[in-house]
Amino acid sequence: MIPKKSVNVDSAEQLVCTNRFGSFFGVPQTVFDRVWQALSRPDSRPVAYISMEIGADPDMFHPVRDFLREQARTESDDLAVRQMISKYLNGPRKIPIYSGGLGVLAGDTLKSFADLHIPVFAVSLLYREGYFSQLVDSRVGQIDQAMQWSPENTPTLFQLQDPDCPGQPLELTVPFFNEYDHPTEAKAHVWMKMEISEEMDYFVPEFLLDYSIPSSPPWVREAGLRLYSAKSDIMKANQRRMLGSCVLPLAERLGLSPQTIHLNEQHGVAVTLHLILRELEKRLGQDYHLKMAREDILAAAEEAARRIVYTIHTPVKAGHDRFARSLYTGISHATGCRILDLLASDPDSPHEYNFTAFAMRVNRAVNSVSRLHRDVTRKQFPESASKIRAVTNGVHHLTWISPARARVFDSTDELLGWRDDPGIFGEAAMESAPAFLKQLRQAWEEDNRILTAYVNRMLGEHRSRMEETWIDPPNYLSHLKQGEGSLLSPGVFTIGFARRFSTYKRADLIFDNLETLAEILVKGGWRVNFLFAGKAHPQDEPGKSVLKLILDNQEELYKRSNGLARLVFIPGYDMALARIMVAGVHTWLNSPKRPLEASGTSGMKAAMNGVPNLSVMDGWWVEGYHEGQTGWKFGYEGPINADSLSEDPSTLLYAEDSRSFYELLPKVLDMFYSRPDEYLQLAVNNLRLNVPIFNTHRMAAEYVRKYELPLDPKTEARVVGFANLYKSDSCDWTKPQA
């Protein structure tokens, strides 16, 4: 059942909206005008949310498409409207400008801002080659391929038009400088994705800059093609500059007036540099570069900091952008480098600029993404420790709860209003609702059948293609003759693991001793499906090696366990596959080295469906474990020290943490197969304890408090209510939990 929208729309034509930058589709004109005015008025103090990647595929959350289908608004006498309807109903459903958790978090956050009616717009880049397309060969491992997609044909995306030149795309000029302090100009077309609320009564615009256009210099065009392109350090640095340097010119060109700039990670921190430069010119005049002293820079930085909110997402060194000073001298002007010398210095690496340190120093508020991550970040940046707070991540519940689960919740009176308020799960007496437990079990079984069928189709396709292409299928089961031994069966205990393949995430941890793992399964007679998915960054060779180890373990595990264990790798991980997995598995595995997983939102997505986690006590799970009511913990829980933060292979604790996993696994399997009612209770506990906490409505409400926004009474009451669901920044979580 799809709930009726709150907007009063009698025809699809009423979803056409316009302003001087073009025509759009998805909300009534009155809604469009109200949102745009809120972003344009200085007194509303709107927010610019800056993220290198945004994951919000239209096949995941699509209130407009649902409305068109539910209300049968699929026809129109207007050709342009018919074309728009066709695009929404039949167009491509992917916007591949995200690589993983950071981008998906950004998309989920913006959806909740829209649902809460918060005046926010987002800025990111539009990458014509996306991230990359993943092929996996059993002998070679991951193979990276360029991805081509068409923003012109993708619903929810609109190219802005130049109001002074009808029919021409809006072309933004973004200023850069070279090593001679000579200005050079980059050009970009501007796209807008409308992130429309569930009720279709609000939206958040996401402005995506397409630099890969003929009028931009070649080095700009190349840097703008692919997300996280790392062909060279210069290209990597330029990509960051392209994100941060466009924010102020974009806002001015569109007539928007952001009072707060929220950096979702430090990739866009160049906007802070531009704020400092503008403040110096305001204070000292146009020749400020000749007059400025150290004290002037610090004073300008203090003023710029009033507008910056910064979220740091990782304690991992590779996640903190560092660039050689000599490199930056060649691509920036001397004035900018003087500022960076002072504010982006790195005592541990004096020949580099540390952009995480820059972002950490110049802001009015900085937060980690979990309580444990807060305490780790304070150790890493002791000079900023007093202002580092925790805002624990969440996920957009309307995106990640499966359709089967959603139907159960919609039909349960005790959960009335859950779509609007996920906090209801914490108050509802679900177990007392007639037939709720039975329906929840049936929905879980349906989602498991959907996942199993997806994997079996994939295995069959790989098997049939084996002789047609040079690709050797990435799964041992595809090499077996078609039959029972080569397929997965629904109802078999299924462990899911899907995330970026990086060494510290230890995807191969539970296979450290295949003999022990197989012996556990044979002794208990337990069948287990292990489903793995995820991508390694194209330049991360160690991460690719971990992925290859998953492939290499398949045959041996199958044979040692007498076919009880079936390990499958699913290529092409994206948001749609993620939702199938987090709803269809029986437990979600998370096995990083503690405390290097700052948050781990994939486990939250599983919990949204009631699926218990099986995890190291890291990131969000320290807060979501609830003394074993919602899943299981294993692995090291000792104090955090310098060795804990090391990613050196010798410090990754494979033997210790895998042994802990093997001790726990029989208890998990025995409960699943012998005491199914107890296992189902874990699902109910997750709904009751974790859904109210780990949702982006609550997280967005915590951010709104940092934004210092004037809100109307109704919106203010909603925000306060969601913020009161959970206090992210309470108590010390560096100590082991019971």
XYZ file of C-alpha atoms in Angstrom:
738
model
C 0.000 0.000 0.000
C 1.322 3.429 -0.996
C -0.022 6.205 1.246
C -1.861 9.110 -0.334
C 0.307 12.180 -0.871
C -0.531 15.355 1.001
C -0.326 17.515 -2.151
C -3.562 18.190 -3.994
C -2.812 17.358 -7.629
C -5.537 16.522 -10.151
C -3.323 16.055 -13.209
C 0.285 15.447 -14.154
C 0.397 18.934 -15.679
C 0.226 20.347 -12.155
C 3.602 18.764 -11.407
C 5.290 20.999 -13.987
C 7.107 23.888 -12.321
C 9.288 26.649 -13.720
C 11.592 29.486 -12.844
C 14.031 31.548 -14.856
C 16.454 28.601 -15.048
C 14.073 26.228 -16.783
C 11.150 23.846 -16.471
C 11.065 21.000 -13.972
C 8.729 18.219 -12.935
C 7.763 16.652 -9.634
C 6.118 19.223 -7.367
C 3.393 21.860 -7.837
C 4.500 25.388 -8.692
C 3.497 26.656 -5.251
C 5.823 24.131 -3.595
C 8.660 24.960 -5.978
C 8.333 28.693 -5.346
C 8.176 28.246 -1.581
C 11.368 26.167 -1.523
C 13.290 28.437 -3.898
C 12.327 31.518 -1.925
C 13.471 29.882 1.305
C 16.863 29.215 -0.300
C 17.083 32.772 -1.651
C 16.137 34.785 1.423
C 19.052 35.628 3.746
C 16.681 35.680 6.726
C 15.957 31.955 6.277
C 19.699 31.232 6.722
C 19.765 28.292 4.253
C 22.457 25.627 4.200
C 24.766 24.507 1.396
C 25.651 20.811 1.801
C 28.897 19.950 -0.021
C 29.743 16.350 -0.901
C 32.113 14.809 -3.430
C 29.551 12.059 -4.065
C 25.799 11.689 -3.657
C 24.057 8.331 -3.876
C 20.350 8.724 -4.601
C 19.395 6.433 -7.460
C 15.793 6.965 -8.670
C 15.142 3.213 -8.502
C 15.445 3.342 -4.713
C 13.179 6.180 -3.605
C 10.669 7.511 -6.106
C 7.640 9.314 -4.658
C 6.778 10.922 -8.007
C 6.827 7.634 -9.904
C 4.721 6.023 -7.176
C 2.233 8.896 -7.374
C 1.946 8.686 -11.162
C 1.260 4.949 -10.998
C -1.024 5.026 -7.978
C -3.126 7.913 -9.240
C -3.016 6.734 -12.885
C -1.587 10.097 -13.969
C 0.089 8.537 -16.989
C -1.531 10.492 -19.821
C -1.487 14.101 -20.938
C -2.504 16.133 -23.954
C 0.717 18.106 -23.581
C 3.572 16.420 -25.477
C 6.257 17.752 -23.118
C 4.362 16.452 -20.097
C 3.829 13.053 -21.757
C 7.562 12.832 -22.393
C 8.279 13.711 -18.780
C 5.840 11.085 -17.530
C 7.437 8.494 -19.802
C 10.875 9.399 -18.494
C 9.721 8.991 -14.880
C 7.985 5.702 -15.544
C 10.428 4.120 -17.996
C 13.711 6.048 -17.899
C 17.057 4.771 -16.565
C 17.077 4.459 -12.815
C 20.769 4.981 -12.044
C 22.787 8.106 -11.238
C 26.238 6.536 -10.755
C 27.995 9.408 -9.015
C 28.701 7.591 -5.755
C 31.231 4.962 -4.709
C 29.844 3.702 -1.427
C 28.773 4.630 2.072
C 29.785 8.308 2.054
C 27.724 9.098 -1.034
C 24.741 6.980 -0.011
C 24.762 8.703 3.380
C 24.686 12.075 1.582
C 21.687 11.002 -0.470
C 19.856 9.656 2.571
C 20.586 12.863 4.484
C 19.173 15.062 1.729
C 16.020 12.929 1.528
C 15.423 13.474 5.232
C 16.079 17.217 4.883
C 13.350 17.213 2.212
C 10.964 15.201 4.398
C 11.587 17.630 7.280
C 11.259 20.780 5.097
C 14.741 22.088 5.923
C 16.099 24.868 3.625
C 19.126 23.072 2.202
C 20.706 22.748 -1.220
C 23.516 20.384 -2.103
C 26.552 20.811 -4.354
C 28.480 17.991 -5.993
C 29.977 17.085 -9.369
C 28.365 15.284 -12.291
C 30.779 12.609 -13.532
C 30.084 11.554 -17.119
C 31.897 8.254 -16.526
C 30.428 7.739 -13.066
C 32.604 5.772 -10.665
C 33.490 2.597 -12.571
C 31.775 -0.520 -13.801
C 32.957 -3.701 -12.089
C 33.601 -6.998 -13.835
C 34.943 -9.883 -11.780
C 36.911 -12.807 -13.200
C 37.682 -15.827 -11.023
C 41.289 -15.902 -12.219
C 42.021 -12.177 -12.518
C 39.772 -10.696 -9.840
C 38.250 -7.234 -10.226
C 38.374 -5.637 -13.676
C 37.605 -1.904 -13.883
C 35.696 -0.513 -16.830
C 34.627 3.027 -17.664
C 30.930 3.644 -17.211
C 28.809 5.674 -19.590
C 25.407 7.002 -18.624
C 22.997 9.638 -19.864
C 21.911 12.367 -17.448
C 19.734 13.784 -20.243
C 17.476 10.722 -20.078
C 17.468 10.220 -16.319
C 14.364 11.172 -14.319
C 14.778 13.644 -11.437
C 17.708 15.319 -13.294
C 17.310 18.663 -15.084
C 19.909 20.776 -16.892
C 19.583 24.432 -15.900
C 19.084 26.932 -18.705
C 20.680 30.358 -19.163
C 17.939 32.938 -18.484
C 19.728 35.431 -20.740
C 20.076 33.004 -23.664
C 16.883 30.958 -24.059
C 17.528 27.386 -25.113
C 21.157 27.456 -23.999
C 22.486 25.599 -20.940
C 23.545 27.670 -17.973
C 27.335 27.852 -18.022
C 29.041 28.692 -14.737
C 32.484 30.299 -14.647
C 34.710 29.035 -11.838
C 37.959 30.961 -11.226
C 41.278 29.187 -10.749
C 44.862 30.384 -10.615
C 48.179 28.973 -11.796
C 51.659 29.103 -10.269
C 52.218 32.570 -11.745
C 49.137 33.971 -9.979
C 47.480 34.301 -13.358
C 43.738 33.648 -13.369
C 42.341 30.868 -15.507
C 38.713 29.959 -15.894
C 36.969 26.617 -15.725
C 33.489 26.272 -17.160
C 30.722 23.959 -16.031
C 27.129 23.230 -16.929
C 24.767 22.969 -13.991
C 22.329 20.115 -13.432
C 19.732 19.937 -10.705
C 18.448 16.741 -9.142
C 15.235 17.263 -7.243
C 15.217 15.210 -4.050
C 11.477 15.236 -3.464
C 9.919 14.466 -0.103
C 7.713 11.441 0.490
C 4.660 13.718 0.616
C 5.750 15.648 -2.519
C 5.315 18.892 -0.573
C 9.006 19.877 -0.434
C 12.271 19.172 -2.205
C 16.003 19.641 -1.787
C 17.855 20.691 -4.952
C 21.163 18.944 -5.592
C 23.282 21.000 -7.993
C 25.711 18.861 -9.964
C 28.524 20.588 -11.868
C 29.474 19.063 -15.222
C 32.989 20.298 -16.040
C 33.452 17.929 -19.001
C 32.307 20.437 -21.585
C 34.187 21.865 -24.611
C 34.641 25.351 -23.111
C 36.664 24.073 -20.140
C 40.425 23.486 -20.340
C 41.437 19.871 -21.107
C 42.807 19.267 -17.606
C 39.455 20.316 -16.135
C 37.440 18.189 -18.548
C 39.503 15.104 -17.735
C 39.364 15.630 -13.972
C 35.573 15.949 -14.125
C 34.931 12.680 -15.930
C 35.159 10.070 -13.162
C 34.561 10.091 -9.426
C 37.777 9.790 -7.378
C 39.945 9.720 -10.468
C 43.485 9.122 -9.240
C 45.534 9.011 -12.429
C 47.822 11.553 -10.779
C 48.024 13.576 -7.581
C 47.467 16.741 -9.621
C 44.210 15.373 -11.031
C 43.101 14.333 -7.570
C 43.900 17.789 -6.187
C 42.166 19.535 -9.074
C 39.016 17.484 -8.566
C 38.823 18.702 -4.976
C 39.376 22.298 -6.112
C 36.610 21.936 -8.702
C 34.167 20.947 -5.962
C 35.046 23.579 -3.385
C 35.738 26.484 -5.739
C 32.329 26.348 -7.427
C 30.191 26.759 -4.314
C 30.216 30.547 -3.953
C 29.977 31.367 -7.704
C 27.124 28.863 -8.055
C 25.148 30.300 -5.151
C 25.602 33.836 -6.488
C 24.626 32.895 -10.044
C 21.438 31.198 -8.833
C 20.599 33.907 -6.323
C 20.884 31.590 -3.320
C 22.125 32.831 0.040
C 23.669 30.064 2.168
C 24.624 31.179 5.658
C 25.996 27.762 6.640
C 28.215 25.557 4.495
C 28.252 21.915 5.614
C 31.285 19.951 4.453
C 30.394 16.260 4.181
C 34.058 15.263 4.528
C 36.895 17.619 3.651
C 36.858 17.136 -0.139
C 35.220 20.526 -0.706
C 37.309 22.460 1.806
C 38.559 24.796 -0.949
C 35.355 26.764 -0.348
C 36.821 27.707 3.031
C 39.923 29.049 1.310
C 37.727 31.220 -0.915
C 35.803 32.521 2.097
C 39.095 33.518 3.717
C 40.295 35.259 0.550
C 37.040 37.219 0.313
C 37.284 38.252 3.943
C 40.878 39.418 3.465
C 39.836 41.550 0.496
C 36.964 42.989 2.520
C 39.314 43.914 5.353
C 42.413 45.015 3.446
C 41.246 45.992 -0.031
C 41.982 44.581 -3.482
C 45.728 44.511 -2.854
C 45.272 42.382 0.265
C 47.859 39.899 -0.986
C 50.503 42.611 -0.562
C 49.332 43.709 2.889
C 48.215 40.588 4.707
C 50.104 39.366 7.754
C 49.739 36.233 9.818
C 47.295 37.953 12.161
C 45.141 39.056 9.216
C 44.905 35.487 7.901
C 43.934 34.132 11.307
C 41.296 36.834 11.765
C 39.842 36.148 8.311
C 39.847 32.414 9.049
C 37.992 33.021 12.291
C 35.320 34.937 10.401
C 35.069 32.247 7.687
C 34.756 29.577 10.368
C 31.423 31.044 11.455
C 29.887 29.635 8.276
C 31.443 26.152 8.258
C 30.086 22.923 9.758
C 32.366 19.947 9.162
C 31.630 16.217 9.354
C 34.653 13.916 9.426
C 33.927 10.343 8.345
C 37.005 8.223 8.901
C 40.044 7.714 11.114
C 41.837 5.949 8.246
C 44.878 7.833 6.972
C 44.015 7.223 3.307
C 40.739 9.065 3.841
C 42.507 12.321 4.727
C 43.582 14.265 1.649
C 47.238 15.199 1.730
C 49.052 16.912 -1.120
C 52.715 17.786 -1.491
C 53.357 21.482 -0.989
C 55.455 21.474 -4.135
C 52.493 20.079 -6.102
C 50.100 22.698 -4.783
C 52.552 25.497 -5.515
C 52.284 24.497 -9.165
C 48.482 24.647 -9.340
C 47.557 27.478 -6.967
C 48.499 31.096 -6.415
C 51.023 32.277 -3.853
C 48.400 33.935 -1.665
C 46.447 30.711 -1.312
C 49.603 28.801 -0.485
C 50.458 31.321 2.264
C 47.080 30.607 3.834
C 47.544 26.854 3.490
C 51.037 27.124 4.992
C 49.419 28.457 8.119
C 46.151 26.485 8.290
C 46.814 23.178 6.470
C 50.163 22.331 8.010
C 50.803 18.767 9.129
C 53.388 18.322 11.908
C 53.769 14.639 11.001
C 54.450 15.477 7.361
C 55.866 19.001 7.018
C 56.228 18.742 3.243
C 52.486 18.184 2.728
C 49.245 20.070 3.136
C 46.691 18.156 5.195
C 43.189 19.168 4.142
C 41.539 17.282 6.994
C 43.607 19.378 9.402
C 42.528 22.499 7.474
C 38.849 21.591 7.779
C 39.316 20.659 11.427
C 40.821 24.072 12.234
C 38.387 26.336 10.380
C 34.774 25.652 11.379
C 32.197 26.582 13.972
C 31.220 22.955 14.590
C 32.841 19.616 13.823
C 31.412 16.172 14.365
C 32.303 12.535 14.042
C 29.820 9.902 12.809
C 29.560 7.716 15.927
C 30.432 7.952 19.586
C 33.464 5.709 19.333
C 34.646 7.621 16.267
C 34.315 10.849 18.261
C 36.746 9.588 20.849
C 39.163 8.287 18.221
C 39.028 11.609 16.363
C 39.805 13.488 19.558
C 42.947 11.392 19.918
C 43.922 12.047 16.300
C 43.302 15.810 16.494
C 43.975 16.734 20.139
C 44.183 20.467 19.376
C 40.524 20.354 18.283
C 39.343 17.782 20.826
C 37.240 20.206 22.871
C 34.919 21.021 19.968
C 34.574 17.557 18.383
C 31.102 16.148 18.997
C 29.328 13.013 17.816
C 26.384 12.941 15.439
C 25.876 9.249 14.854
C 24.970 8.410 11.279
C 21.611 7.111 10.168
C 19.898 5.838 7.025
C 16.704 6.921 5.260
C 14.165 4.393 6.499
C 11.817 4.917 3.533
C 14.624 3.993 1.135
C 15.995 0.923 2.909
C 13.009 -0.880 4.410
C 11.983 -3.512 1.864
C 8.572 -3.368 0.155
C 7.581 -6.642 1.843
C 8.437 -5.319 5.308
C 6.770 -1.983 4.500
C 3.497 -3.745 3.663
C 3.542 -5.408 7.076
C 4.193 -2.108 8.842
C 1.469 -0.351 6.817
C -1.079 -2.999 7.855
C -0.194 -2.884 11.567
C -2.334 -0.401 13.502
C 0.272 -0.092 16.239
C 2.723 1.275 13.645
C 0.371 3.840 12.119
C 2.457 6.802 10.945
C 5.797 4.954 10.767
C 6.607 6.412 7.348
C 6.442 9.935 8.714
C 7.973 9.128 12.103
C 10.352 6.155 12.523
C 10.351 6.865 16.259
C 6.982 5.108 16.407
C 8.770 1.746 16.375
C 10.132 2.521 19.826
C 6.680 3.060 21.271
C 4.641 0.360 19.537
C 3.630 -2.892 21.193
C 4.323 -4.869 18.035
C 4.249 -8.311 19.626
C 0.688 -7.711 20.805
C -0.549 -6.814 17.322
C -2.632 -9.626 15.829
C -0.641 -11.658 13.327
C 2.307 -9.213 13.341
C 4.981 -11.801 14.141
C 3.617 -14.211 11.563
C 3.504 -11.497 8.897
C 7.005 -10.276 9.758
C 8.351 -13.817 9.408
C 6.565 -14.223 6.077
C 7.978 -10.916 4.792
C 11.482 -11.994 5.806
C 11.001 -15.294 4.005
C 9.753 -13.432 0.915
C 12.804 -11.155 0.919
C 15.089 -14.162 1.342
C 13.429 -15.839 -1.655
C 13.914 -12.659 -3.705
C 17.618 -12.535 -2.816
C 18.113 -16.258 -3.445
C 16.380 -16.047 -6.828
C 18.541 -13.038 -7.775
C 21.729 -14.948 -6.976
C 20.576 -18.099 -8.765
C 19.702 -16.108 -11.898
C 23.125 -14.512 -11.776
C 24.848 -17.882 -11.419
C 22.865 -19.227 -14.357
C 23.713 -16.230 -16.526
C 27.379 -16.566 -15.671
C 27.244 -20.266 -16.510
C 25.654 -19.629 -19.906
C 28.150 -16.906 -20.763
C 31.168 -18.985 -19.880
C 31.828 -19.971 -23.455
C 30.646 -16.715 -25.006
C 33.188 -14.310 -23.524
C 36.673 -14.302 -22.106
C 35.313 -13.646 -18.611
C 35.697 -16.616 -16.273
C 32.680 -16.456 -13.892
C 33.602 -15.231 -10.410
C 31.856 -18.087 -8.610
C 32.718 -21.742 -8.161
C 29.023 -22.664 -8.291
C 28.821 -21.356 -11.864
C 31.404 -23.935 -12.893
C 29.296 -26.830 -11.612
C 26.684 -28.527 -13.728
C 23.286 -26.977 -13.260
C 21.399 -28.702 -10.464
C 20.873 -28.673 -6.732
C 24.571 -28.528 -5.971
C 25.052 -25.396 -8.027
C 22.208 -23.312 -6.626
C 21.216 -21.629 -3.386
C 18.073 -22.640 -1.533
C 15.771 -20.213 0.288
C 15.569 -20.694 4.022
C 19.244 -21.604 4.340
C 21.013 -19.401 6.889
C 22.460 -16.530 4.862
C 25.273 -14.207 5.948
C 25.627 -10.948 4.019
C 28.681 -8.744 3.593
C 28.736 -5.791 1.177
C 30.930 -2.698 1.297
C 34.103 -1.209 -0.140
C 36.942 -3.706 -0.257
C 39.725 -2.182 1.790
C 42.238 -4.093 3.883
C 41.083 -2.700 7.240
C 37.508 -3.888 6.556
C 38.857 -7.483 6.511
C 36.279 -9.019 4.177
C 38.216 -12.291 4.305
C 38.482 -12.449 8.118
C 35.997 -15.278 8.672
C 37.847 -17.430 6.104
C 41.168 -17.143 7.901
C 40.951 -20.814 8.902
C 38.806 -22.682 6.393
C 39.388 -25.989 8.121
C 37.911 -24.717 11.394
C 34.995 -23.006 9.654
C 34.104 -26.117 7.646
C 34.438 -28.330 10.703
C 31.875 -26.221 12.581
C 29.344 -26.620 9.785
C 29.924 -30.342 9.253
C 29.727 -31.095 12.972
C 26.388 -29.292 13.308
C 25.049 -30.313 9.909
C 24.368 -26.630 9.244
C 23.951 -25.206 5.751
C 25.164 -21.631 5.290
C 25.201 -19.245 2.348
C 27.916 -16.576 2.439
C 27.026 -13.687 0.094
C 29.685 -11.040 -0.583
C 29.616 -7.906 -2.741
C 31.538 -4.666 -3.055
C 34.175 -2.812 -5.022
C 37.823 -2.032 -4.413
C 39.030 1.386 -5.579
C 40.752 0.987 -8.967
C 44.090 2.103 -7.458
C 43.737 -0.007 -4.291
C 45.726 -3.098 -5.179
C 45.712 -4.503 -1.612
C 41.905 -4.117 -1.567
C 41.682 -5.976 -4.877
C 43.800 -8.739 -3.359
C 41.284 -9.171 -0.541
C 38.490 -9.457 -3.106
C 40.499 -12.081 -4.991
C 40.922 -14.073 -1.766
C 37.128 -14.338 -1.482
C 37.059 -15.878 -4.951
C 39.945 -18.209 -4.190
C 38.298 -19.595 -1.038
C 35.048 -20.687 -2.700
C 35.950 -24.131 -3.975
C 37.942 -25.211 -0.931
C 35.202 -24.148 1.494
C 32.539 -25.926 -0.568
C 34.502 -29.180 -0.633
C 35.707 -29.091 2.972
C 32.130 -28.565 4.158
C 30.701 -31.266 1.880
C 28.666 -28.633 0.079
C 27.110 -27.205 3.246
C 28.859 -23.841 2.736
C 28.282 -21.886 -0.463
C 30.323 -18.736 -0.845
C 29.154 -16.407 -3.623
C 30.523 -13.078 -4.839
C 27.980 -10.756 -6.501
C 29.581 -8.238 -8.913
C 28.277 -4.769 -9.721
C 27.352 -3.668 -6.202
C 24.995 -0.674 -6.114
C 22.110 0.672 -4.039
C 19.472 -1.607 -5.537
C 21.516 -4.726 -4.835
C 22.242 -3.408 -1.345
C 18.525 -3.212 -0.490
C 17.915 -6.743 -1.746
C 20.804 -7.980 0.378
C 20.139 -6.124 3.652
C 16.522 -7.350 3.622
C 17.115 -10.890 2.362
C 19.981 -12.139 4.518
C 19.559 -13.581 8.017
C 22.455 -11.688 9.556
C 24.691 -8.845 8.443
C 28.431 -9.344 8.887
C 30.790 -6.494 9.752
C 34.391 -7.459 10.442
C 36.664 -4.389 10.371
C 39.640 -3.879 12.597
C 38.351 -1.878 15.560
C 38.262 1.192 15.636
C 38.843 1.911 11.930
C 35.180 1.636 10.846
C 33.913 5.069 11.841
C 30.248 4.208 11.350
C 29.227 1.383 8.980
C 25.793 2.346 7.680
C 25.187 -0.922 5.801
C 24.490 -2.616 9.131
C 21.939 0.082 9.955
C 20.114 -0.724 6.704
C 19.861 -4.354 7.783
C 18.578 -3.295 11.208
C 15.862 -1.187 9.516
C 14.476 -4.518 8.273
C 14.927 -6.193 11.644
C 17.964 -8.186 10.474
C 20.409 -8.755 13.359
C 24.049 -7.802 12.976
C 27.046 -10.042 13.571
C 29.777 -7.519 14.093
C 32.978 -6.347 15.662
C 32.289 -3.701 18.312
C 33.143 -0.782 16.080
C 31.390 2.251 14.655
C 27.621 2.368 15.103
C 27.385 -1.188 16.475
C 28.792 -0.060 19.820
C 25.584 1.940 20.142
C 23.269 -0.509 18.349
C 24.275 -3.735 20.141
C 22.057 -3.165 23.208
C 23.732 -5.892 25.278
C 22.965 -8.600 22.745
C 19.280 -7.866 22.202
C 19.779 -6.989 18.516
C 22.576 -9.321 17.415
C 26.055 -10.495 18.316
C 29.527 -9.128 18.854
C 32.926 -10.728 18.405
C 36.557 -9.710 18.287
C 38.881 -7.396 20.164
C 37.385 -4.784 22.514
C 40.481 -3.459 24.224
C 41.578 0.161 24.676
C 42.290 2.424 21.709
C 45.980 3.202 21.184
C 48.440 3.907 18.360
C 48.556 0.243 17.323
C 44.767 0.195 17.104
C 44.898 2.853 14.379
C 47.561 1.088 12.337
C 46.603 -0.537 9.031
C 49.842 -2.483 8.777
C 49.019 -6.124 7.886
C 50.839 -7.347 10.968
C 48.421 -5.423 13.216
C 45.110 -6.537 11.697
C 44.391 -9.249 14.327
C 43.234 -11.914 11.876
C 44.010 -14.897 14.104
C 42.480 -13.395 17.258
C 39.286 -12.025 15.762
C 38.579 -14.981 13.460
C 38.948 -17.330 16.439
C 36.367 -15.218 18.288
C 34.036 -15.512 15.304
C 34.389 -19.299 15.159
C 33.513 -19.543 18.856
C 30.361 -17.506 18.317
C 29.093 -18.988 15.037
C 27.671 -22.273 16.457
C 25.514 -20.308 18.915
C 24.106 -18.179 16.092
C 23.370 -21.183 13.869
C 21.814 -23.175 16.694
C 19.419 -20.340 17.502
C 18.434 -19.885 13.849
C 17.782 -23.550 13.142
C 16.613 -24.782 16.566
C 14.918 -21.784 18.178
C 13.392 -19.715 15.356
C 11.057 -17.825 17.683
C 14.039 -16.488 19.639
C 15.665 -15.502 16.366
C 12.545 -13.620 15.274
C 12.580 -11.780 18.594
C 15.963 -10.321 17.630
C 14.247 -8.843 14.579
C 11.537 -7.264 16.712
C 14.194 -5.898 19.070
C 15.964 -4.256 16.145
C 12.764 -2.568 15.039
C 12.016 -1.370 18.553
C 15.526 -0.320 19.626
C 17.452 0.580 16.469
C 14.989 1.985 13.926
C 14.173 5.021 16.134
C 17.883 5.781 16.545
C 19.682 5.017 13.305
C 17.517 6.948 10.857
C 18.488 10.115 9.006
C 15.424 12.009 10.268
C 16.993 11.916 13.739
C 20.475 12.591 12.344
C 19.260 15.521 10.211
C 17.502 16.984 13.248
C 20.791 16.931 15.153
C 22.490 18.751 12.298
C 19.702 21.347 12.151
C 20.559 22.306 15.721
C 24.117 23.054 14.554
C 22.817 25.095 11.611
C 21.033 27.630 13.846
C 18.100 27.880 11.434
C 14.955 29.906 12.090
C 12.094 27.464 11.515
C 8.339 27.811 11.563
C 6.678 26.349 14.692
C 5.444 23.170 12.991
C 8.834 22.344 11.483
C 10.607 23.280 14.701
C 8.392 20.887 16.676
C 9.141 18.021 14.268
C 12.867 18.707 14.390
C 12.886 18.818 18.180
C 10.920 15.579 18.314
C 13.374 13.743 16.089
C 16.406 15.209 17.868
C 14.993 13.952 21.156
C 14.849 10.362 19.883
C 18.533 9.982 20.719
C 21.444 11.957 22.116
C 24.457 11.029 19.996
C 26.990 12.890 22.086
C 26.394 11.329 25.506
C 28.857 9.257 27.567
C 32.307 7.815 26.829
C 32.417 4.821 24.502
C 36.157 4.159 24.473
C 35.712 1.562 27.195
C 34.670 -2.022 26.366
C 30.922 -2.573 26.660
C 29.335 -5.496 28.438
